[in-house]
């Protein structure tokens, strides 16, 4: 998952290409909160070009119209925003995930037609200082809703096994990947 800092770094494209080299097991969520639509479009198109050869995925964040315009195979929406069913009016193709931070939000997202959930923070995270993680039992409870769940927040290499054991389909990373000296590894 990117953020405004990540997309502004000199080596953003190099690191995106390195991460995408993992192929179909990777999806890069292009998130640039508050950025102008044109800038977000340029970032999405750049990442789309980088992920195509290894067949990694890229996901638009927040705006169904950007997801549709860039032919993103996935779209990430915030809890409390449009439901997946509502977003499909603008973004008819691709998978839609909702970011959730409570069990109630997760239930609402599932009822609203989400294809997957991004749930967290599972652990305390440097990306969200001062916030406690919800833990593995919380994540396990969300995974029981029956759709794929991607755990996020404070997940490093050492936590991946326990997050997957709690029922997560996958994990999301920001700092662990984008600040790594060798993000491909």
Short mmCIF file of N, CA and C in Angstrom, two decimals:
data_model
loop_
_atom_site.label_atom_id
_atom_site.label_comp_id
_atom_site.label_asym_id
_atom_site.label_seq_id
_atom_site.Cartn_x
_atom_site.Cartn_y
_atom_site.Cartn_z
N UNK A 1 0.86 -1.17 0.00
CA UNK A 1 0.00 0.00 0.00
C UNK A 1 0.90 1.22 0.00
N UNK A 2 0.66 2.13 -0.92
CA UNK A 2 1.44 3.36 -0.95
C UNK A 2 0.80 4.41 -0.06
N UNK A 3 1.50 5.50 0.12
CA UNK A 3 0.97 6.70 0.76
C UNK A 3 1.64 7.89 0.09
N UNK A 4 1.32 9.08 0.54
CA UNK A 4 1.88 10.27 -0.11
C UNK A 4 3.40 10.32 -0.04
N UNK A 5 3.96 9.87 1.06
CA UNK A 5 5.42 9.87 1.18
C UNK A 5 6.04 8.90 0.17
N UNK A 6 5.49 7.70 0.10
CA UNK A 6 6.04 6.67 -0.80
C UNK A 6 6.02 7.13 -2.25
N UNK A 7 4.89 7.66 -2.71
CA UNK A 7 4.79 8.03 -4.13
C UNK A 7 5.63 9.25 -4.48
N UNK A 8 6.10 9.98 -3.47
CA UNK A 8 6.93 11.16 -3.72
C UNK A 8 8.42 10.85 -3.70
N UNK A 9 8.79 9.63 -3.35
CA UNK A 9 10.21 9.30 -3.28
C UNK A 9 10.80 9.14 -4.68
N UNK A 10 12.08 9.43 -4.77
CA UNK A 10 12.80 9.33 -6.05
C UNK A 10 12.78 7.93 -6.64
N UNK A 11 12.82 6.94 -5.77
CA UNK A 11 12.91 5.56 -6.24
C UNK A 11 11.57 4.82 -6.22
N UNK A 12 10.46 5.56 -6.20
CA UNK A 12 9.14 4.93 -6.16
C UNK A 12 8.95 3.91 -7.28
N UNK A 13 9.23 4.29 -8.51
CA UNK A 13 9.00 3.38 -9.64
C UNK A 13 9.92 2.16 -9.56
N UNK A 14 11.15 2.36 -9.12
CA UNK A 14 12.09 1.25 -9.00
C UNK A 14 11.59 0.26 -7.95
N UNK A 15 11.15 0.78 -6.80
CA UNK A 15 10.65 -0.11 -5.76
C UNK A 15 9.34 -0.76 -6.18
N UNK A 16 8.46 -0.03 -6.87
CA UNK A 16 7.21 -0.62 -7.34
C UNK A 16 7.49 -1.77 -8.29
N UNK A 17 8.44 -1.59 -9.19
CA UNK A 17 8.80 -2.65 -10.14
C UNK A 17 9.40 -3.85 -9.40
N UNK A 18 10.21 -3.58 -8.39
CA UNK A 18 10.81 -4.67 -7.61
C UNK A 18 9.74 -5.45 -6.87
N UNK A 19 8.80 -4.76 -6.27
CA UNK A 19 7.70 -5.43 -5.55
C UNK A 19 6.84 -6.21 -6.52
N UNK A 20 6.54 -5.61 -7.67
CA UNK A 20 5.71 -6.28 -8.68
C UNK A 20 6.38 -7.52 -9.25
N UNK A 21 7.70 -7.58 -9.16
CA UNK A 21 8.42 -8.73 -9.72
C UNK A 21 8.01 -10.05 -9.07
N UNK A 22 7.34 -9.98 -7.93
CA UNK A 22 6.85 -11.21 -7.29
C UNK A 22 5.69 -11.81 -8.08
N UNK A 23 5.15 -11.07 -9.02
CA UNK A 23 4.12 -11.60 -9.90
C UNK A 23 2.73 -11.63 -9.29
N UNK A 24 1.92 -12.62 -9.65
CA UNK A 24 0.51 -12.65 -9.28
C UNK A 24 0.23 -12.71 -7.78
N UNK A 25 1.23 -12.97 -6.96
CA UNK A 25 0.99 -12.99 -5.52
C UNK A 25 0.96 -11.59 -4.92
N UNK A 26 1.22 -10.56 -5.74
CA UNK A 26 1.32 -9.19 -5.25
C UNK A 26 0.25 -8.31 -5.88
N UNK A 27 -0.27 -7.42 -5.07
CA UNK A 27 -1.13 -6.35 -5.55
C UNK A 27 -0.64 -5.05 -4.93
N UNK A 28 -0.43 -4.03 -5.73
CA UNK A 28 0.01 -2.74 -5.22
C UNK A 28 -1.19 -1.81 -5.17
N UNK A 29 -1.54 -1.39 -3.96
CA UNK A 29 -2.63 -0.43 -3.77
C UNK A 29 -2.03 0.96 -3.90
N UNK A 30 -2.48 1.69 -4.91
CA UNK A 30 -1.96 3.03 -5.15
C UNK A 30 -2.86 4.02 -4.41
N UNK A 31 -2.37 4.44 -3.25
CA UNK A 31 -3.12 5.34 -2.38
C UNK A 31 -2.30 6.61 -2.21
N UNK A 32 -2.92 7.74 -2.57
CA UNK A 32 -2.29 9.05 -2.39
C UNK A 32 -3.36 10.01 -1.87
N UNK A 33 -3.68 9.89 -0.57
CA UNK A 33 -4.78 10.67 0.00
C UNK A 33 -4.62 12.18 -0.24
N UNK A 34 -5.69 12.78 -0.71
CA UNK A 34 -5.70 14.23 -0.92
C UNK A 34 -5.06 14.70 -2.20
N UNK A 35 -4.41 13.82 -2.93
CA UNK A 35 -3.75 14.22 -4.18
C UNK A 35 -4.80 14.55 -5.23
N UNK A 36 -4.45 15.43 -6.13
CA UNK A 36 -5.35 15.80 -7.22
C UNK A 36 -5.64 14.56 -8.07
N UNK A 37 -6.82 14.53 -8.64
CA UNK A 37 -7.24 13.39 -9.45
C UNK A 37 -6.25 13.10 -10.58
N UNK A 38 -5.76 14.13 -11.24
CA UNK A 38 -4.80 13.94 -12.33
C UNK A 38 -3.52 13.29 -11.85
N UNK A 39 -3.06 13.66 -10.67
CA UNK A 39 -1.85 13.06 -10.11
C UNK A 39 -2.10 11.59 -9.76
N UNK A 40 -3.24 11.31 -9.15
CA UNK A 40 -3.58 9.93 -8.83
C UNK A 40 -3.67 9.08 -10.10
N UNK A 41 -4.26 9.66 -11.15
CA UNK A 41 -4.37 8.94 -12.43
C UNK A 41 -2.97 8.63 -12.97
N UNK A 42 -2.07 9.60 -12.92
CA UNK A 42 -0.71 9.39 -13.42
C UNK A 42 -0.01 8.29 -12.62
N UNK A 43 -0.19 8.28 -11.31
CA UNK A 43 0.43 7.25 -10.47
C UNK A 43 -0.13 5.87 -10.83
N UNK A 44 -1.44 5.78 -10.99
CA UNK A 44 -2.06 4.50 -11.33
C UNK A 44 -1.58 3.98 -12.68
N UNK A 45 -1.49 4.88 -13.66
CA UNK A 45 -1.04 4.45 -14.99
C UNK A 45 0.42 4.01 -14.96
N UNK A 46 1.23 4.69 -14.15
CA UNK A 46 2.64 4.30 -14.03
C UNK A 46 2.77 2.92 -13.41
N UNK A 47 2.03 2.70 -12.33
CA UNK A 47 2.10 1.40 -11.66
C UNK A 47 1.50 0.32 -12.57
N UNK A 48 0.44 0.64 -13.31
CA UNK A 48 -0.13 -0.33 -14.24
C UNK A 48 0.92 -0.79 -15.25
N UNK A 49 1.71 0.12 -15.76
CA UNK A 49 2.76 -0.24 -16.71
C UNK A 49 3.83 -1.12 -16.06
N UNK A 50 4.13 -0.87 -14.80
CA UNK A 50 5.17 -1.62 -14.11
C UNK A 50 4.74 -3.03 -13.72
N UNK A 51 3.45 -3.23 -13.46
CA UNK A 51 3.00 -4.54 -12.98
C UNK A 51 2.61 -5.49 -14.10
N UNK A 52 2.41 -4.98 -15.29
CA UNK A 52 1.94 -5.83 -16.38
C UNK A 52 2.90 -6.96 -16.76
N UNK A 53 4.19 -6.71 -16.95
CA UNK A 53 5.06 -7.84 -17.35
C UNK A 53 5.07 -8.99 -16.35
N UNK A 54 5.19 -8.75 -15.03
CA UNK A 54 5.20 -9.91 -14.12
C UNK A 54 3.79 -10.36 -13.72
N UNK A 55 2.77 -9.66 -14.25
CA UNK A 55 1.38 -10.01 -13.96
C UNK A 55 0.97 -9.81 -12.51
N UNK A 56 1.59 -8.86 -11.84
CA UNK A 56 1.12 -8.46 -10.52
C UNK A 56 -0.14 -7.61 -10.74
N UNK A 57 -0.85 -7.36 -9.68
CA UNK A 57 -2.07 -6.55 -9.77
C UNK A 57 -1.80 -5.15 -9.25
N UNK A 58 -2.67 -4.23 -9.61
CA UNK A 58 -2.65 -2.91 -8.99
C UNK A 58 -4.09 -2.55 -8.65
N UNK A 59 -4.25 -1.83 -7.56
CA UNK A 59 -5.57 -1.46 -7.09
C UNK A 59 -5.64 0.05 -6.95
N UNK A 60 -6.76 0.61 -7.38
CA UNK A 60 -7.02 2.02 -7.16
C UNK A 60 -7.57 2.16 -5.75
N UNK A 61 -7.45 3.35 -5.20
CA UNK A 61 -7.91 3.57 -3.84
C UNK A 61 -8.86 4.76 -3.78
N UNK A 62 -10.05 4.52 -3.24
CA UNK A 62 -10.96 5.60 -2.91
C UNK A 62 -11.91 6.08 -3.97
N UNK A 63 -11.55 6.01 -5.23
CA UNK A 63 -12.38 6.59 -6.27
C UNK A 63 -12.72 5.56 -7.34
N UNK A 64 -13.97 5.10 -7.37
CA UNK A 64 -14.36 4.11 -8.37
C UNK A 64 -14.11 4.57 -9.81
N UNK A 65 -14.24 5.87 -10.06
CA UNK A 65 -14.01 6.38 -11.43
C UNK A 65 -12.55 6.21 -11.84
N UNK A 66 -11.61 6.42 -10.92
CA UNK A 66 -10.20 6.20 -11.23
C UNK A 66 -9.92 4.73 -11.50
N UNK A 67 -10.55 3.86 -10.72
CA UNK A 67 -10.39 2.43 -10.94
C UNK A 67 -10.87 2.03 -12.32
N UNK A 68 -12.02 2.56 -12.73
CA UNK A 68 -12.57 2.24 -14.05
C UNK A 68 -11.71 2.82 -15.16
N UNK A 69 -11.28 4.07 -15.00
CA UNK A 69 -10.51 4.75 -16.06
C UNK A 69 -9.16 4.08 -16.31
N UNK A 70 -8.58 3.51 -15.27
CA UNK A 70 -7.26 2.88 -15.42
C UNK A 70 -7.36 1.36 -15.59
N UNK A 71 -8.56 0.85 -15.64
CA UNK A 71 -8.79 -0.59 -15.76
C UNK A 71 -8.11 -1.38 -14.64
N UNK A 72 -8.14 -0.80 -13.45
CA UNK A 72 -7.55 -1.47 -12.30
C UNK A 72 -8.34 -2.75 -12.00
N UNK A 73 -7.64 -3.87 -11.78
CA UNK A 73 -8.35 -5.10 -11.46
C UNK A 73 -8.93 -5.13 -10.04
N UNK A 74 -8.59 -4.10 -9.25
CA UNK A 74 -9.10 -4.03 -7.89
C UNK A 74 -9.28 -2.59 -7.45
N UNK A 75 -10.15 -2.42 -6.47
CA UNK A 75 -10.46 -1.11 -5.92
C UNK A 75 -10.57 -1.23 -4.42
N UNK A 76 -9.92 -0.33 -3.70
CA UNK A 76 -9.98 -0.28 -2.24
C UNK A 76 -10.82 0.93 -1.86
N UNK A 77 -11.81 0.71 -1.00
CA UNK A 77 -12.68 1.79 -0.53
C UNK A 77 -12.64 1.86 0.99
N UNK A 78 -12.81 3.05 1.55
CA UNK A 78 -12.84 3.16 3.01
C UNK A 78 -14.20 2.73 3.56
N UNK A 79 -14.19 2.21 4.78
CA UNK A 79 -15.45 1.95 5.47
C UNK A 79 -16.16 3.29 5.61
N UNK A 80 -17.46 3.28 5.50
CA UNK A 80 -18.22 4.52 5.61
C UNK A 80 -18.33 5.27 4.30
N UNK A 81 -17.61 4.82 3.28
CA UNK A 81 -17.72 5.42 1.95
C UNK A 81 -18.81 4.70 1.18
N UNK A 82 -18.74 4.75 -0.13
CA UNK A 82 -19.74 4.02 -0.90
C UNK A 82 -19.60 2.52 -0.66
N UNK A 83 -20.73 1.82 -0.68
CA UNK A 83 -20.67 0.36 -0.57
C UNK A 83 -20.12 -0.19 -1.88
N UNK A 84 -19.72 -1.44 -1.83
CA UNK A 84 -19.24 -2.08 -3.06
C UNK A 84 -20.35 -2.09 -4.11
N UNK A 85 -21.56 -2.36 -3.69
CA UNK A 85 -22.69 -2.38 -4.64
C UNK A 85 -22.87 -1.01 -5.29
N UNK A 86 -22.73 0.06 -4.52
CA UNK A 86 -22.86 1.41 -5.08
C UNK A 86 -21.70 1.72 -6.02
N UNK A 87 -20.50 1.32 -5.66
CA UNK A 87 -19.32 1.59 -6.48
C UNK A 87 -19.39 0.88 -7.82
N UNK A 88 -20.06 -0.27 -7.87
CA UNK A 88 -20.15 -1.02 -9.12
C UNK A 88 -20.88 -0.26 -10.22
N UNK A 89 -21.64 0.77 -9.87
CA UNK A 89 -22.27 1.59 -10.88
C UNK A 89 -21.24 2.32 -11.73
N UNK A 90 -20.12 2.69 -11.13
CA UNK A 90 -19.03 3.38 -11.83
C UNK A 90 -17.91 2.42 -12.17
N UNK A 91 -17.69 1.44 -11.32
CA UNK A 91 -16.59 0.48 -11.45
C UNK A 91 -17.19 -0.92 -11.56
N UNK A 92 -17.68 -1.28 -12.76
CA UNK A 92 -18.41 -2.55 -12.89
C UNK A 92 -17.53 -3.80 -12.93
N UNK A 93 -16.26 -3.67 -13.27
CA UNK A 93 -15.39 -4.84 -13.39
C UNK A 93 -14.30 -4.76 -12.34
N UNK A 94 -13.89 -5.89 -11.84
CA UNK A 94 -12.82 -5.92 -10.85
C UNK A 94 -13.35 -6.19 -9.46
N UNK A 95 -12.43 -6.48 -8.57
CA UNK A 95 -12.80 -6.80 -7.19
C UNK A 95 -12.76 -5.54 -6.33
N UNK A 96 -13.69 -5.47 -5.41
CA UNK A 96 -13.78 -4.31 -4.53
C UNK A 96 -13.56 -4.74 -3.09
N UNK A 97 -12.59 -4.10 -2.45
CA UNK A 97 -12.29 -4.35 -1.05
C UNK A 97 -12.61 -3.13 -0.21
N UNK A 98 -13.03 -3.38 1.00
CA UNK A 98 -13.35 -2.30 1.93
C UNK A 98 -12.38 -2.37 3.11
N UNK A 99 -11.81 -1.24 3.48
CA UNK A 99 -10.92 -1.15 4.63
C UNK A 99 -11.80 -1.05 5.88
N UNK A 100 -11.58 -1.96 6.83
CA UNK A 100 -12.41 -1.99 8.04
C UNK A 100 -11.54 -1.94 9.28
N UNK A 101 -12.10 -1.30 10.31
CA UNK A 101 -11.40 -1.20 11.58
C UNK A 101 -12.28 -1.63 12.75
N UNK A 102 -13.37 -2.32 12.44
CA UNK A 102 -14.22 -2.89 13.48
C UNK A 102 -15.00 -4.06 12.89
N UNK A 103 -15.51 -4.91 13.76
CA UNK A 103 -16.31 -6.03 13.29
C UNK A 103 -17.60 -5.53 12.64
N UNK A 104 -18.19 -4.48 13.21
CA UNK A 104 -19.42 -3.91 12.65
C UNK A 104 -19.17 -3.39 11.24
N UNK A 105 -18.04 -2.69 11.03
CA UNK A 105 -17.71 -2.23 9.69
C UNK A 105 -17.54 -3.40 8.73
N UNK A 106 -16.92 -4.48 9.22
CA UNK A 106 -16.73 -5.66 8.38
C UNK A 106 -18.07 -6.27 7.98
N UNK A 107 -18.98 -6.41 8.93
CA UNK A 107 -20.32 -6.95 8.62
C UNK A 107 -21.04 -6.07 7.60
N UNK A 108 -20.94 -4.77 7.78
CA UNK A 108 -21.59 -3.83 6.86
C UNK A 108 -20.99 -3.95 5.46
N UNK A 109 -19.68 -4.08 5.38
CA UNK A 109 -19.00 -4.21 4.09
C UNK A 109 -19.41 -5.49 3.37
N UNK A 110 -19.50 -6.59 4.11
CA UNK A 110 -19.93 -7.85 3.52
C UNK A 110 -21.37 -7.74 3.02
N UNK A 111 -22.23 -7.16 3.83
CA UNK A 111 -23.63 -6.98 3.43
C UNK A 111 -23.75 -6.06 2.21
N UNK A 112 -22.79 -5.13 2.06
CA UNK A 112 -22.80 -4.19 0.94
C UNK A 112 -22.16 -4.74 -0.32
N UNK A 113 -21.76 -6.00 -0.31
CA UNK A 113 -21.24 -6.63 -1.53
C UNK A 113 -19.74 -6.62 -1.71
N UNK A 114 -18.98 -6.36 -0.65
CA UNK A 114 -17.51 -6.36 -0.77
C UNK A 114 -17.02 -7.74 -1.21
N UNK A 115 -15.99 -7.74 -2.05
CA UNK A 115 -15.36 -8.99 -2.47
C UNK A 115 -14.29 -9.43 -1.49
N UNK A 116 -13.70 -8.46 -0.79
CA UNK A 116 -12.68 -8.77 0.21
C UNK A 116 -12.61 -7.61 1.20
N UNK A 117 -11.96 -7.85 2.34
CA UNK A 117 -11.78 -6.83 3.37
C UNK A 117 -10.30 -6.62 3.61
N UNK A 118 -9.94 -5.39 3.92
CA UNK A 118 -8.60 -5.07 4.40
C UNK A 118 -8.80 -4.64 5.85
N UNK A 119 -8.35 -5.48 6.78
CA UNK A 119 -8.68 -5.30 8.19
C UNK A 119 -7.45 -4.96 9.02
N UNK A 120 -7.58 -3.90 9.78
CA UNK A 120 -6.48 -3.55 10.66
C UNK A 120 -6.69 -2.23 11.36
N UNK A 121 -5.75 -1.87 12.18
CA UNK A 121 -4.45 -2.50 12.34
C UNK A 121 -4.51 -3.75 13.22
N UNK A 122 -3.84 -4.77 12.77
CA UNK A 122 -3.77 -6.00 13.55
C UNK A 122 -2.80 -5.81 14.71
N UNK A 123 -1.67 -5.16 14.45
CA UNK A 123 -0.66 -4.87 15.46
C UNK A 123 -0.39 -3.37 15.45
N UNK A 124 0.21 -2.83 16.51
CA UNK A 124 0.61 -1.42 16.46
C UNK A 124 1.52 -1.19 15.26
N UNK A 125 1.36 -0.03 14.63
CA UNK A 125 2.09 0.24 13.39
C UNK A 125 2.75 1.61 13.43
N UNK A 126 3.94 1.68 12.87
CA UNK A 126 4.62 2.96 12.76
C UNK A 126 3.87 3.90 11.82
N UNK A 127 3.08 3.34 10.90
CA UNK A 127 2.30 4.15 9.97
C UNK A 127 1.12 4.82 10.67
N UNK A 128 0.75 4.32 11.84
CA UNK A 128 -0.38 4.87 12.60
C UNK A 128 0.02 4.96 14.07
N UNK A 129 0.98 5.87 14.39
CA UNK A 129 1.54 5.90 15.74
C UNK A 129 0.50 6.18 16.82
N UNK A 130 0.70 5.55 17.96
CA UNK A 130 -0.17 5.77 19.10
C UNK A 130 -1.45 4.95 19.08
N UNK A 131 -1.64 4.19 18.03
CA UNK A 131 -2.85 3.38 17.92
C UNK A 131 -2.52 1.93 18.24
N UNK A 132 -3.33 1.33 19.09
CA UNK A 132 -3.15 -0.07 19.43
C UNK A 132 -3.66 -0.95 18.30
N UNK A 133 -3.06 -2.11 18.15
CA UNK A 133 -3.57 -3.09 17.20
C UNK A 133 -4.74 -3.84 17.81
N UNK A 134 -5.59 -4.39 16.96
CA UNK A 134 -6.77 -5.11 17.42
C UNK A 134 -6.47 -6.57 17.75
N UNK A 135 -5.39 -7.10 17.24
CA UNK A 135 -4.96 -8.45 17.60
C UNK A 135 -5.46 -9.55 16.67
N UNK A 136 -4.91 -10.72 16.90
CA UNK A 136 -5.20 -11.88 16.05
C UNK A 136 -6.59 -12.45 16.27
N UNK A 137 -7.10 -12.41 17.51
CA UNK A 137 -8.46 -12.92 17.75
C UNK A 137 -9.48 -12.07 17.00
N UNK A 138 -9.29 -10.77 17.01
CA UNK A 138 -10.16 -9.86 16.26
C UNK A 138 -10.12 -10.20 14.77
N UNK A 139 -8.93 -10.40 14.25
CA UNK A 139 -8.78 -10.75 12.84
C UNK A 139 -9.46 -12.08 12.53
N UNK A 140 -9.29 -13.06 13.41
CA UNK A 140 -9.91 -14.38 13.25
C UNK A 140 -11.44 -14.24 13.17
N UNK A 141 -11.99 -13.40 14.01
CA UNK A 141 -13.44 -13.17 14.05
C UNK A 141 -13.91 -12.57 12.71
N UNK A 142 -13.16 -11.64 12.18
CA UNK A 142 -13.52 -11.04 10.89
C UNK A 142 -13.39 -12.06 9.76
N UNK A 143 -12.35 -12.89 9.80
CA UNK A 143 -12.17 -13.91 8.76
C UNK A 143 -13.33 -14.90 8.74
N UNK A 144 -14.00 -15.07 9.85
CA UNK A 144 -15.15 -15.99 9.92
C UNK A 144 -16.36 -15.48 9.15
N UNK A 145 -16.31 -14.24 8.67
CA UNK A 145 -17.43 -13.71 7.88
C UNK A 145 -17.51 -14.36 6.49
N UNK A 146 -16.45 -15.04 6.09
CA UNK A 146 -16.53 -15.86 4.89
C UNK A 146 -16.06 -15.26 3.58
N UNK A 147 -15.47 -14.08 3.61
CA UNK A 147 -14.86 -13.55 2.39
C UNK A 147 -13.37 -13.33 2.67
N UNK A 148 -12.55 -13.25 1.63
CA UNK A 148 -11.12 -13.06 1.87
C UNK A 148 -10.83 -11.80 2.69
N UNK A 149 -9.90 -11.94 3.62
CA UNK A 149 -9.49 -10.83 4.48
C UNK A 149 -7.98 -10.66 4.33
N UNK A 150 -7.57 -9.41 4.13
CA UNK A 150 -6.17 -9.04 4.08
C UNK A 150 -5.88 -8.31 5.39
N UNK A 151 -4.98 -8.86 6.19
CA UNK A 151 -4.61 -8.21 7.44
C UNK A 151 -3.62 -7.10 7.17
N UNK A 152 -3.75 -6.01 7.90
CA UNK A 152 -2.81 -4.89 7.73
C UNK A 152 -2.50 -4.27 9.08
N UNK A 153 -1.42 -3.54 9.12
CA UNK A 153 -1.03 -2.80 10.30
C UNK A 153 -0.02 -3.52 11.15
N UNK A 154 1.22 -3.05 11.10
CA UNK A 154 2.28 -3.58 11.95
C UNK A 154 2.74 -4.98 11.59
N UNK A 155 2.45 -5.43 10.39
CA UNK A 155 2.79 -6.79 10.00
C UNK A 155 4.14 -6.79 9.28
N UNK A 156 5.10 -7.42 9.91
CA UNK A 156 6.41 -7.62 9.30
C UNK A 156 6.57 -9.08 8.94
N UNK A 157 7.71 -9.43 8.43
CA UNK A 157 7.97 -10.81 8.00
C UNK A 157 7.69 -11.80 9.14
N UNK A 158 8.06 -11.46 10.37
CA UNK A 158 7.90 -12.38 11.49
C UNK A 158 6.44 -12.62 11.89
N UNK A 159 5.53 -11.73 11.48
CA UNK A 159 4.12 -11.87 11.86
C UNK A 159 3.26 -12.52 10.78
N UNK A 160 3.79 -12.71 9.59
CA UNK A 160 2.97 -13.22 8.49
C UNK A 160 2.34 -14.57 8.82
N UNK A 161 3.11 -15.49 9.37
CA UNK A 161 2.58 -16.81 9.70
C UNK A 161 1.40 -16.75 10.65
N UNK A 162 1.50 -15.96 11.71
CA UNK A 162 0.41 -15.89 12.69
C UNK A 162 -0.81 -15.19 12.11
N UNK A 163 -0.60 -14.22 11.24
CA UNK A 163 -1.73 -13.53 10.59
C UNK A 163 -2.45 -14.50 9.65
N UNK A 164 -1.70 -15.27 8.90
CA UNK A 164 -2.31 -16.27 8.01
C UNK A 164 -3.01 -17.35 8.83
N UNK A 165 -2.42 -17.78 9.94
CA UNK A 165 -3.03 -18.79 10.80
C UNK A 165 -4.34 -18.30 11.42
N UNK A 166 -4.47 -16.99 11.56
CA UNK A 166 -5.71 -16.40 12.10
C UNK A 166 -6.82 -16.34 11.04
N UNK A 167 -6.50 -16.75 9.82
CA UNK A 167 -7.53 -16.80 8.78
C UNK A 167 -7.39 -15.77 7.68
N UNK A 168 -6.36 -14.94 7.74
CA UNK A 168 -6.17 -13.94 6.69
C UNK A 168 -5.76 -14.61 5.39
N UNK A 169 -6.34 -14.16 4.31
CA UNK A 169 -5.99 -14.64 2.97
C UNK A 169 -4.63 -14.10 2.56
N UNK A 170 -4.32 -12.90 3.03
CA UNK A 170 -3.06 -12.26 2.71
C UNK A 170 -2.73 -11.16 3.69
N UNK A 171 -1.65 -10.47 3.44
CA UNK A 171 -1.22 -9.37 4.30
C UNK A 171 -0.92 -8.13 3.45
N UNK A 172 -1.13 -7.00 4.05
CA UNK A 172 -0.80 -5.72 3.41
C UNK A 172 0.39 -5.13 4.13
N UNK A 173 1.21 -4.43 3.38
CA UNK A 173 2.39 -3.81 3.97
C UNK A 173 2.59 -2.43 3.37
N UNK A 174 3.09 -1.54 4.18
CA UNK A 174 3.47 -0.22 3.71
C UNK A 174 4.95 -0.07 4.02
N UNK A 175 5.26 0.26 5.24
CA UNK A 175 6.64 0.53 5.62
C UNK A 175 7.55 -0.67 5.42
N UNK A 176 7.06 -1.87 5.71
CA UNK A 176 7.90 -3.07 5.60
C UNK A 176 8.42 -3.26 4.18
N UNK A 177 7.66 -2.87 3.19
CA UNK A 177 8.10 -3.02 1.80
C UNK A 177 8.76 -1.75 1.25
N UNK A 178 8.07 -0.64 1.39
CA UNK A 178 8.54 0.58 0.72
C UNK A 178 9.77 1.17 1.35
N UNK A 179 10.06 0.83 2.62
CA UNK A 179 11.29 1.34 3.24
C UNK A 179 12.41 0.31 3.23
N UNK A 180 12.13 -0.88 2.72
CA UNK A 180 13.16 -1.93 2.67
C UNK A 180 14.24 -1.60 1.66
N UNK A 181 15.46 -1.99 1.97
CA UNK A 181 16.55 -1.80 1.03
C UNK A 181 16.37 -2.67 -0.21
N UNK A 182 15.78 -3.85 -0.01
CA UNK A 182 15.54 -4.78 -1.12
C UNK A 182 14.09 -5.23 -1.06
N UNK A 183 13.15 -4.42 -1.57
CA UNK A 183 11.73 -4.76 -1.46
C UNK A 183 11.35 -6.03 -2.21
N UNK A 184 12.08 -6.42 -3.22
CA UNK A 184 11.77 -7.66 -3.94
C UNK A 184 11.99 -8.87 -3.04
N UNK A 185 13.02 -8.84 -2.24
CA UNK A 185 13.31 -9.92 -1.31
C UNK A 185 12.32 -9.91 -0.17
#
